[in-house]
Tab-separated table of C-alpha atoms in Angstrom:
chain	number	residue	atom	x	y	z
A	1	MET	CA	43.290	22.454	156.355
A	2	LYS	CA	42.707	26.600	155.263
A	3	LYS	CA	43.894	28.395	158.911
A	4	PHE	CA	42.796	31.935	159.426
A	5	VAL	CA	43.682	34.034	162.393
A	6	PHE	CA	41.483	35.851	165.148
A	7	ASN	CA	42.906	38.849	166.769
A	8	ASN	CA	40.356	38.435	169.697
A	9	GLU	CA	38.812	41.909	168.927
A	10	THR	CA	35.093	42.803	169.266
A	11	GLU	CA	34.732	44.345	165.972
A	12	GLY	CA	36.344	41.549	164.576
A	13	ILE	CA	34.024	38.537	165.354
A	14	TYR	CA	31.273	39.280	162.614
A	15	PRO	CA	33.392	39.964	159.283
A	16	LEU	CA	35.479	37.266	160.421
A	17	THR	CA	32.295	34.348	160.323
A	18	VAL	CA	31.715	36.229	156.984
A	19	GLN	CA	34.815	35.538	155.341
A	20	ILE	CA	34.699	32.000	156.361
A	21	ILE	CA	31.082	31.195	155.474
A	22	GLY	CA	32.027	32.502	152.171
A	23	TYR	CA	35.571	30.377	151.775
A	24	ILE	CA	32.861	27.421	153.765
A	25	LYS	CA	30.614	28.084	150.671
A	26	ASN	CA	32.807	28.443	148.314
A	27	ILE	CA	34.033	24.790	148.673
A	28	ALA	CA	30.379	22.474	149.765
A	29	LYS	CA	28.904	24.752	146.779
A	30	ASP	CA	26.055	22.293	146.709
A	31	ILE	CA	26.513	20.915	149.889
A	32	VAL	CA	24.912	24.015	152.792
A	33	ASP	CA	22.161	24.331	152.388
A	34	ASP	CA	20.100	27.022	154.880
A	35	ASP	CA	20.667	24.985	157.538
A	36	ALA	CA	23.518	24.566	157.176
A	37	ASP	CA	24.362	27.830	157.382
A	38	PHE	CA	22.696	28.704	160.371
A	39	ARG	CA	24.963	26.413	162.514
A	40	ILE	CA	28.276	27.336	160.755
A	41	LYS	CA	27.332	31.026	161.481
A	42	THR	CA	26.426	29.878	164.929
A	43	ILE	CA	29.299	27.601	165.713
A	44	LEU	CA	31.995	29.873	164.162
A	45	ILE	CA	30.602	33.373	166.718
A	46	GLU	CA	30.109	31.364	169.785
A	47	LEU	CA	33.826	29.305	168.835
A	48	LEU	CA	35.112	33.318	168.879
A	49	THR	CA	33.447	34.647	171.801
A	50	ASN	CA	35.686	31.953	173.213
A	51	SER	CA	38.347	33.132	172.315
A	52	LEU	CA	38.062	36.629	172.921
A	53	LYS	CA	36.510	35.140	176.690
A	54	HIS	CA	39.688	33.544	177.452
A	55	MET	CA	42.510	34.518	175.384
A	56	GLY	CA	42.685	38.099	176.023
A	57	THR	CA	45.733	39.992	173.070
A	58	ASP	CA	47.107	36.834	171.491
A	59	VAL	CA	45.944	35.358	168.041
A	60	THR	CA	43.411	32.559	168.429
A	61	ASN	CA	43.620	30.459	164.616
A	62	ILE	CA	40.413	29.041	162.302
A	63	GLY	CA	41.188	25.708	161.295
A	64	VAL	CA	38.148	24.887	158.706
A	65	ASP	CA	38.574	21.174	156.444
A	66	LEU	CA	36.417	19.842	154.563
A	67	LYS	CA	36.610	15.510	153.435
A	68	SER	CA	33.558	13.312	152.641
A	69	ASN	CA	31.412	15.859	153.174
A	70	LYS	CA	32.624	16.676	156.908
A	71	LEU	CA	32.932	19.960	157.592
A	72	TYR	CA	35.749	20.715	160.357
A	73	ILE	CA	36.154	23.313	162.366
A	74	SER	CA	38.759	23.747	164.562
A	75	LYS	CA	39.730	26.990	167.386
A	76	GLN	CA	43.387	26.481	168.300
A	77	ASP	CA	45.449	28.564	170.749
A	78	LYS	CA	47.539	28.463	173.594
A	79	GLY	CA	45.953	30.454	176.609
A	80	LYS	CA	44.638	28.783	179.275
A	81	PRO	CA	43.030	25.366	179.165
A	82	LEU	CA	39.034	24.890	179.228
A	83	GLN	CA	37.810	25.845	182.916
A	84	ILE	CA	35.184	23.784	183.656
A	85	ASN	CA	33.145	24.547	186.790
A	86	THR	CA	30.837	21.013	187.784
A	87	ARG	CA	29.085	20.968	190.649
A	88	GLN	CA	31.436	19.169	192.147
A	89	ALA	CA	34.941	20.139	191.235
A	90	ILE	CA	36.605	22.902	188.714
A	91	LEU	CA	38.386	20.782	185.914
A	92	THR	CA	41.784	21.367	185.421
A	93	TRP	CA	44.124	19.542	182.456
A	94	PRO	CA	44.885	17.075	182.069
A	95	LEU	CA	41.862	15.202	184.101
A	96	LEU	CA	42.491	13.871	187.646
A	97	THR	CA	41.737	9.494	186.801
A	98	ASN	CA	38.342	9.809	189.224
A	99	LYS	CA	37.585	12.455	186.578
A	100	LEU	CA	38.431	9.120	183.846
A	101	ALA	CA	36.570	6.764	186.255
A	102	GLN	CA	33.355	8.230	185.700
A	103	ASN	CA	33.271	9.272	182.076
A	104	GLU	CA	30.415	11.332	181.430
A	105	ILE	CA	30.784	14.605	183.413
A	106	ALA	CA	27.894	17.241	183.794
A	107	ILE	CA	28.906	20.136	183.403
A	108	TYR	CA	26.132	22.014	182.742
A	109	GLY	CA	21.877	22.109	182.710
A	110	ASP	CA	18.640	23.334	183.072
A	111	ASP	CA	14.744	20.951	183.046
A	112	PHE	CA	15.749	21.844	178.967
A	113	GLY	CA	18.493	19.648	179.236
A	114	THR	CA	22.599	19.029	179.729
A	115	LEU	CA	25.473	19.335	178.148
A	116	LYS	CA	27.844	16.702	179.312
A	117	GLY	CA	31.186	15.365	178.886
A	118	ARG	CA	32.261	12.110	177.488
A	119	VAL	CA	36.207	11.795	178.650
A	120	LYS	CA	38.176	9.903	175.859
A	121	ASN	CA	41.602	10.428	178.014
A	122	SER	CA	43.313	12.621	180.454
A	123	ASN	CA	43.032	15.865	177.409
A	124	HIS	CA	40.925	15.094	175.411
A	125	LEU	CA	36.895	15.556	176.114
A	126	GLU	CA	33.530	14.970	174.056
A	127	PHE	CA	31.128	16.975	174.129
A	128	PHE	CA	27.232	15.870	174.029
A	129	THR	CA	23.910	16.710	175.238
A	130	GLU	CA	21.370	15.110	176.567
A	131	ASP	CA	17.508	16.975	175.784
A	132	PHE	CA	14.593	16.917	178.011
A	133	ASP	CA	11.245	17.070	176.594
A	134	VAL	CA	9.237	20.104	178.862
A	135	GLN	CA	5.794	20.379	178.922
A	136	TYR	CA	5.387	22.964	180.885
A	137	VAL	CA	7.372	25.832	181.221
A	138	SER	CA	6.657	27.016	185.072
A	139	LYS	CA	7.847	30.285	187.388
A	140	GLU	CA	10.293	27.140	189.030
A	141	THR	CA	11.066	26.291	185.186
A	142	VAL	CA	12.502	29.633	184.157
A	143	MET	CA	14.002	30.708	187.460
A	144	GLY	CA	15.993	27.582	187.048
A	145	LEU	CA	17.146	28.275	183.521
A	146	ASN	CA	21.586	28.364	182.774
A	147	GLU	CA	22.406	30.962	181.104
A	148	HIS	CA	25.947	29.987	180.588
A	149	TYR	CA	24.942	29.373	177.094
A	150	GLY	CA	28.548	29.093	174.686
A	151	LEU	CA	29.407	25.595	174.759
A	152	MET	CA	25.643	24.036	174.967
A	153	ILE	CA	25.027	26.258	171.251
A	154	ILE	CA	28.264	24.802	169.485
A	155	ALA	CA	27.303	21.252	171.101
A	156	ARG	CA	23.661	21.470	169.735
A	157	ALA	CA	24.452	23.340	166.386
A	158	SER	CA	28.141	20.066	165.571
A	159	ASP	CA	27.678	16.628	164.734
A	160	ALA	CA	30.636	16.387	166.941
A	161	PHE	CA	32.550	18.774	169.262
A	162	ASP	CA	35.215	18.367	172.074
A	163	TYR	CA	38.385	19.969	172.957
A	164	LYS	CA	41.541	17.960	173.370
A	165	HIS	CA	44.133	19.574	175.314
A	166	LYS	CA	48.357	18.733	174.108
A	167	PRO	CA	50.472	19.457	177.576
A	168	GLY	CA	53.749	20.071	176.932
A	169	THR	CA	52.622	23.086	174.527
A	170	GLY	CA	49.848	24.361	176.099
A	171	ILE	CA	48.298	23.467	173.110
A	172	ASN	CA	43.903	23.939	173.091
A	173	THR	CA	42.075	22.581	170.181
A	174	PHE	CA	37.857	22.990	170.070
A	175	THR	CA	37.110	21.087	166.717
A	176	SER	CA	33.620	20.659	165.533
A	177	VAL	CA	32.227	18.831	163.447
A	178	ILE	CA	29.156	19.032	161.391
A	179	GLU	CA	27.627	16.490	158.465
A	180	LEU	CA	26.863	18.237	155.552
A	181	LYS	CA	24.213	16.753	153.325
A	182	GLN	CA	24.467	16.278	149.560
A	183	ARG	CA	21.082	18.272	147.492
B	1	MET	CA	22.271	53.955	176.199
B	2	ILE	CA	21.841	50.745	173.498
B	3	LEU	CA	18.579	50.687	174.443
B	4	ARG	CA	15.688	53.241	173.659
B	5	THR	CA	12.677	52.716	174.533
B	6	HIS	CA	8.408	53.821	175.273
B	7	LEU	CA	5.855	52.930	176.156
B	8	LEU	CA	2.794	51.499	174.813
B	9	ASP	CA	-0.873	50.667	175.768
B	10	ASN	CA	0.362	49.387	179.338
B	11	ALA	CA	3.565	47.140	177.450
B	12	LEU	CA	7.315	49.278	177.612
B	13	ILE	CA	9.063	48.778	174.385
B	14	VAL	CA	12.045	48.381	174.357
B	15	ASP	CA	14.630	48.584	170.757
B	16	ILE	CA	17.703	47.510	170.826
B	17	GLN	CA	20.199	50.102	168.974
B	18	LEU	CA	23.011	47.343	168.159
B	19	LYS	CA	23.679	45.363	164.941
B	20	GLU	CA	25.632	42.859	167.323
B	21	ALA	CA	24.567	41.392	169.821
B	22	ASN	CA	27.529	40.257	171.699
B	23	LEU	CA	29.986	39.686	174.848
B	24	SER	CA	30.988	43.758	174.446
B	25	ASN	CA	27.712	45.096	175.309
B	26	ALA	CA	25.595	41.820	177.192
B	27	ASP	CA	26.313	42.934	180.307
B	28	GLN	CA	25.640	46.737	180.004
B	29	PHE	CA	21.489	45.352	177.926
B	30	LYS	CA	21.632	43.393	181.634
B	31	ALA	CA	21.991	46.652	183.402
B	32	GLU	CA	19.821	48.491	182.070
B	33	LEU	CA	16.951	45.801	180.886
B	34	HIS	CA	17.099	45.158	184.993
B	35	SER	CA	17.330	49.037	185.909
B	36	LEU	CA	13.297	49.879	183.513
B	37	ILE	CA	12.224	46.714	184.968
B	38	ASN	CA	13.274	47.316	188.789
B	39	SER	CA	11.608	51.033	188.107
B	40	GLY	CA	8.337	49.174	187.743
B	41	ASN	CA	7.842	48.485	183.805
B	42	LYS	CA	5.991	44.374	184.165
B	43	TYR	CA	5.554	43.712	181.270
B	44	VAL	CA	8.583	44.504	177.941
B	45	ILE	CA	8.735	43.771	174.297
B	46	VAL	CA	12.468	43.213	173.792
B	47	ASN	CA	12.099	44.324	170.055
B	48	PHE	CA	15.810	42.978	167.880
B	49	GLU	CA	14.791	43.917	164.620
B	50	GLN	CA	18.570	46.235	164.328
B	51	VAL	CA	19.995	42.850	165.415
B	52	ILE	CA	22.110	40.750	162.608
B	53	TYR	CA	23.179	38.347	165.212
B	54	VAL	CA	22.623	37.666	168.371
B	55	ASP	CA	25.186	35.209	170.611
B	56	SER	CA	25.073	33.430	174.060
B	57	SER	CA	26.301	36.004	176.903
B	58	PHE	CA	23.506	38.116	174.701
B	59	LEU	CA	20.688	35.384	175.356
B	60	GLY	CA	21.943	35.634	178.707
B	61	ALA	CA	21.636	38.780	179.746
B	62	LEU	CA	18.160	38.415	178.700
B	63	VAL	CA	17.503	35.507	180.595
B	64	SER	CA	18.757	37.162	183.711
B	65	ALA	CA	16.749	39.858	182.664
B	66	LEU	CA	13.466	37.862	182.604
B	67	LYS	CA	14.271	35.670	185.349
B	68	LEU	CA	13.794	39.313	187.534
B	69	ALA	CA	11.011	40.147	184.989
B	70	MET	CA	8.849	37.250	186.233
B	71	ASN	CA	9.851	37.594	189.697
B	72	ASN	CA	8.377	40.912	189.166
B	73	GLY	CA	5.645	39.638	188.489
B	74	GLY	CA	6.169	40.646	184.780
B	75	ASP	CA	6.549	39.169	181.962
B	76	ILE	CA	9.416	39.734	178.363
B	77	ALA	CA	8.065	38.977	175.040
B	78	VAL	CA	10.804	39.321	171.916
B	79	VAL	CA	10.215	40.669	168.420
B	80	GLY	CA	11.547	41.413	165.122
B	81	LEU	CA	14.057	38.565	165.381
B	82	ASN	CA	15.236	37.441	162.193
B	83	SER	CA	15.042	33.705	160.664
B	84	ASP	CA	18.755	33.048	162.440
B	85	ILE	CA	18.446	34.890	165.489
B	86	ARG	CA	14.451	32.738	165.767
B	87	SER	CA	16.861	29.604	165.093
B	88	LEU	CA	19.186	29.904	167.975
B	89	PHE	CA	16.181	30.539	169.968
B	90	GLN	CA	14.873	27.405	169.783
B	91	LEU	CA	18.598	25.958	169.711
B	92	VAL	CA	18.255	26.667	172.875
B	93	ARG	CA	14.897	25.926	173.509
B	94	LEU	CA	14.149	29.679	174.618
B	95	ASP	CA	11.502	29.522	172.050
B	96	LYS	CA	9.293	27.514	175.485
B	97	VAL	CA	11.055	30.898	177.589
B	98	PHE	CA	10.012	33.213	175.494
B	99	LYS	CA	7.043	34.743	173.954
B	100	ILE	CA	7.893	35.792	170.400
B	101	TYR	CA	6.120	37.768	168.087
B	102	THR	CA	6.562	39.261	164.596
B	103	ASN	CA	5.993	41.925	165.688
B	104	THR	CA	5.165	44.976	168.717
B	105	GLN	CA	1.371	45.414	167.016
B	106	GLU	CA	1.280	41.789	167.045
B	107	ALA	CA	2.712	40.489	170.831
B	108	LEU	CA	0.619	44.063	172.334
B	109	THR	CA	-2.394	41.714	170.992
B	110	GLY	CA	-1.362	38.703	172.442
B	111	ALA	CA	-1.764	36.873	169.104
């Protein structure tokens, strides 16, 4: 796995994104088409933005790995664990057993879709989205729009996206997986 | 100021003078756009021509401004999106919410 260091400065987001995409295009020469390029760029920008929001001045590690045409992009840090304010409660890590029993947690959403988390164990949440086909966009639809898109964007741009918290070390890892297609 | 504005016909053209539309300027963008809408500008065309990428924070600010505009009986159209930004709008379904045009002239004629 190739590692890149993000210093959590806004000015570093775009140059690091360009650098990592350059590396990915080099290791996955013929399998990064325009769609994959957009998805990778979007995921990187949102992972780095997420880090900027939650990490302060510490550094964040970005890992890139390619195995059997699957691209793994991970973000690892020792910042605060992922905080999710669901309509019912604020999630804390390790997840409480009543959350485990729910299996799926609605994180946020609007008429167009919901971001959900599937509980894999008390320290592992797998994100996915439920999308709805909206035929008519009313004023009420607009007024109900979500204004927080970060995790939703990564979940939609990825083929798989999860979060793991490691108790003891306090390490948080987000991993996005993109299945690259041979052209 | 990150927004440069001028009136054309009955619309306010708002040029975003940023290359990177991200977390560091989303709050200022939101405040400036809200102020323009609260000043009575009903139809606003936001021009992204100079912007190379948009992050989730900036999108959230744009959505917040659309809610304000619609509450005031107005609307926001967006123009000048590069292919990545247009794809991002599609990814979060905002292409179904905002009127998207290639350029200002097209937006003014509602093409």
